[in-house]
CSV table of C-alpha atoms in Angstrom, one decimal:
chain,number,residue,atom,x,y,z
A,1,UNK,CA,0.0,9.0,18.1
A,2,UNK,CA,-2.7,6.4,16.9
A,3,UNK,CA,-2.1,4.1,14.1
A,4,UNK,CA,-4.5,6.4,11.8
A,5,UNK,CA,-3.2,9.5,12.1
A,6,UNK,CA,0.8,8.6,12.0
A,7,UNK,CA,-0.8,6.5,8.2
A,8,UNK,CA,-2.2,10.4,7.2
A,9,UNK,CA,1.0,12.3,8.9
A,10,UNK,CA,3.6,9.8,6.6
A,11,UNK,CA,1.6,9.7,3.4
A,12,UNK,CA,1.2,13.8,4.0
A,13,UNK,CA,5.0,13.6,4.0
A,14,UNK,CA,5.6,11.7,1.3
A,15,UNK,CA,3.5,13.8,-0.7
A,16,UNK,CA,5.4,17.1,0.3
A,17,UNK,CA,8.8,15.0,0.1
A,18,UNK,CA,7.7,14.1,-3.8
A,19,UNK,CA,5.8,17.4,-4.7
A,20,UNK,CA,2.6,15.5,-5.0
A,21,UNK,CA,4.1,13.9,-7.9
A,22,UNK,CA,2.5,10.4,-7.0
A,23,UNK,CA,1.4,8.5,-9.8
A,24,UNK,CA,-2.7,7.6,-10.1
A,25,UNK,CA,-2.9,3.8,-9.5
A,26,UNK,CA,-5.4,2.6,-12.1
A,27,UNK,CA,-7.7,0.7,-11.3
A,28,UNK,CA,-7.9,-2.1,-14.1
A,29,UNK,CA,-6.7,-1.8,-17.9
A,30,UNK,CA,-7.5,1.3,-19.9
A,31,UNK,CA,-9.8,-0.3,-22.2
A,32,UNK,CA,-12.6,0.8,-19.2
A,33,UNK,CA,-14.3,-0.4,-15.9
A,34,UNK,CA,-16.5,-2.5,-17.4
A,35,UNK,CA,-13.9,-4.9,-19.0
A,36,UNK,CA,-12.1,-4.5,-16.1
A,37,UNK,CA,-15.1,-6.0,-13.8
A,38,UNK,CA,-15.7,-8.5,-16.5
A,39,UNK,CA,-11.8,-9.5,-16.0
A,40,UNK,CA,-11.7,-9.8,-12.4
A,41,UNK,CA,-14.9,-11.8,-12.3
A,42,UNK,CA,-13.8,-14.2,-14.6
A,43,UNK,CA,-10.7,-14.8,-11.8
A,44,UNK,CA,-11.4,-17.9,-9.1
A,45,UNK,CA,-10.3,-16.3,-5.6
A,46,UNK,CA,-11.9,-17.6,-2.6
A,47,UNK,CA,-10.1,-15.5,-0.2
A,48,UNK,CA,-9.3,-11.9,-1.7
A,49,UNK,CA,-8.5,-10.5,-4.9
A,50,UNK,CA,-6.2,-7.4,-4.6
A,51,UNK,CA,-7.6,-4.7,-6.6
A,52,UNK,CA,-4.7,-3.4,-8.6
A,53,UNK,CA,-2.9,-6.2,-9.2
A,54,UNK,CA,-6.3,-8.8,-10.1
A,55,UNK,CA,-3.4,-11.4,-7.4
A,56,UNK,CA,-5.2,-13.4,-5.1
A,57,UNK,CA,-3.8,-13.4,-1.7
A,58,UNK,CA,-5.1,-14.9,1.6
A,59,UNK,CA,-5.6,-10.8,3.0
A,60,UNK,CA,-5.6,-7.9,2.1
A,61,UNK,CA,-2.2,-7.0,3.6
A,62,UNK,CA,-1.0,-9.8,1.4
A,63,UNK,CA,-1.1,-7.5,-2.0
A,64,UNK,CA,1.8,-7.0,-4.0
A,65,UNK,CA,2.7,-3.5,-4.8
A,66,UNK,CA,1.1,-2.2,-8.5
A,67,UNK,CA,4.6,-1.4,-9.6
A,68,UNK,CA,7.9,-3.4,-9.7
A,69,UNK,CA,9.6,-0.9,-8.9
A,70,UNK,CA,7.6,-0.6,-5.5
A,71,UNK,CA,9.1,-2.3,-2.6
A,72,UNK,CA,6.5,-3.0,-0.1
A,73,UNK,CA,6.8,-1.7,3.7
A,74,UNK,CA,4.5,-2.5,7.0
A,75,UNK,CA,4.2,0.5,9.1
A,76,UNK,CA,3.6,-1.4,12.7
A,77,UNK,CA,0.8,-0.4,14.6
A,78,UNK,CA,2.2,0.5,18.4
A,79,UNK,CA,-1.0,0.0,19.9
A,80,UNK,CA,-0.8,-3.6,19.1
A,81,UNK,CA,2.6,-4.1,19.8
A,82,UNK,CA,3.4,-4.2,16.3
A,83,UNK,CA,1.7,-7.2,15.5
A,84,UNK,CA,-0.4,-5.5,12.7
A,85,UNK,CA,-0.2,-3.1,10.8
A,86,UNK,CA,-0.6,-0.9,7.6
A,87,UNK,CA,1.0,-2.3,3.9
A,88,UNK,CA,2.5,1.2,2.0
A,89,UNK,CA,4.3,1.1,-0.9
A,90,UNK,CA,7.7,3.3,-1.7
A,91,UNK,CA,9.9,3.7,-4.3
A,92,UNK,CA,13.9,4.8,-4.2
A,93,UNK,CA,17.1,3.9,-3.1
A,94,UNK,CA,16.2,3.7,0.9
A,95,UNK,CA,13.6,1.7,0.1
A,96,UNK,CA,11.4,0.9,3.5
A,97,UNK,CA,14.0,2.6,6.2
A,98,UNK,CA,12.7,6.3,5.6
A,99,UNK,CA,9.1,4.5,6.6
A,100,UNK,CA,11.1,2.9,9.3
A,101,UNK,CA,12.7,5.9,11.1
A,102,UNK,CA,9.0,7.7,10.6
A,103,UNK,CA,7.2,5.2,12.3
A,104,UNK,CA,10.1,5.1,14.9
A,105,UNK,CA,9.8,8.6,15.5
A,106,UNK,CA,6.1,8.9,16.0
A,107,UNK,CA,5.2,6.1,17.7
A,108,UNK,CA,6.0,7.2,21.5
């Protein structure tokens, strides 16, 4: 199974294992998109500037999760030998094994 279509089966499982209960990330503070463009220009990033969380990181894998509560997994990519791979974030008790034992059992 290739590295984009295990990303859409695990996300598709999430979102039948939480009832498509996911929260909407927003994308910069309430008080609209033009303050929130205004605020992330005024930021000095040379490399890249994560979108939900205004951090600046060295890649994009790099961004922290929009929610402390988050814990932040890699899903490896087996056509690379896991030396990439996609940045997901969950949220519960088992933290990144359930994305663990998914990308285990998909991967061959």
């Amino acid at each position: 199974m290739s590295g984009f279509a295990m990303y859409h089966f695990i996300f598709g499982f999430f979102d039948q294992l939480f009832g498509n209960q996911q929260q909407q990330w927003q994308r910069g503070p309430s008080g609209g998109q033009h303050q929130y463009n205004v605020h992330a220009d005024s930021i000095s990033c040379s490399t890249y500037l994560c979108p939900d969380s205004l951090v600046c990181v060295a890649q994009p894998s790099e961004c922290p999760c929009p929610y402390a509560e988050d814990v932040r997994c890699i899903i490896p990519d087996p056509q690379d030998g896991g030396a990439s791979g996609t940045v997901t974030c969950v949220r519960g008790t088992e933290g990144c094994s359930v994305v663990e034992r998914l990308a285990s059992a998909y991967s061959h």
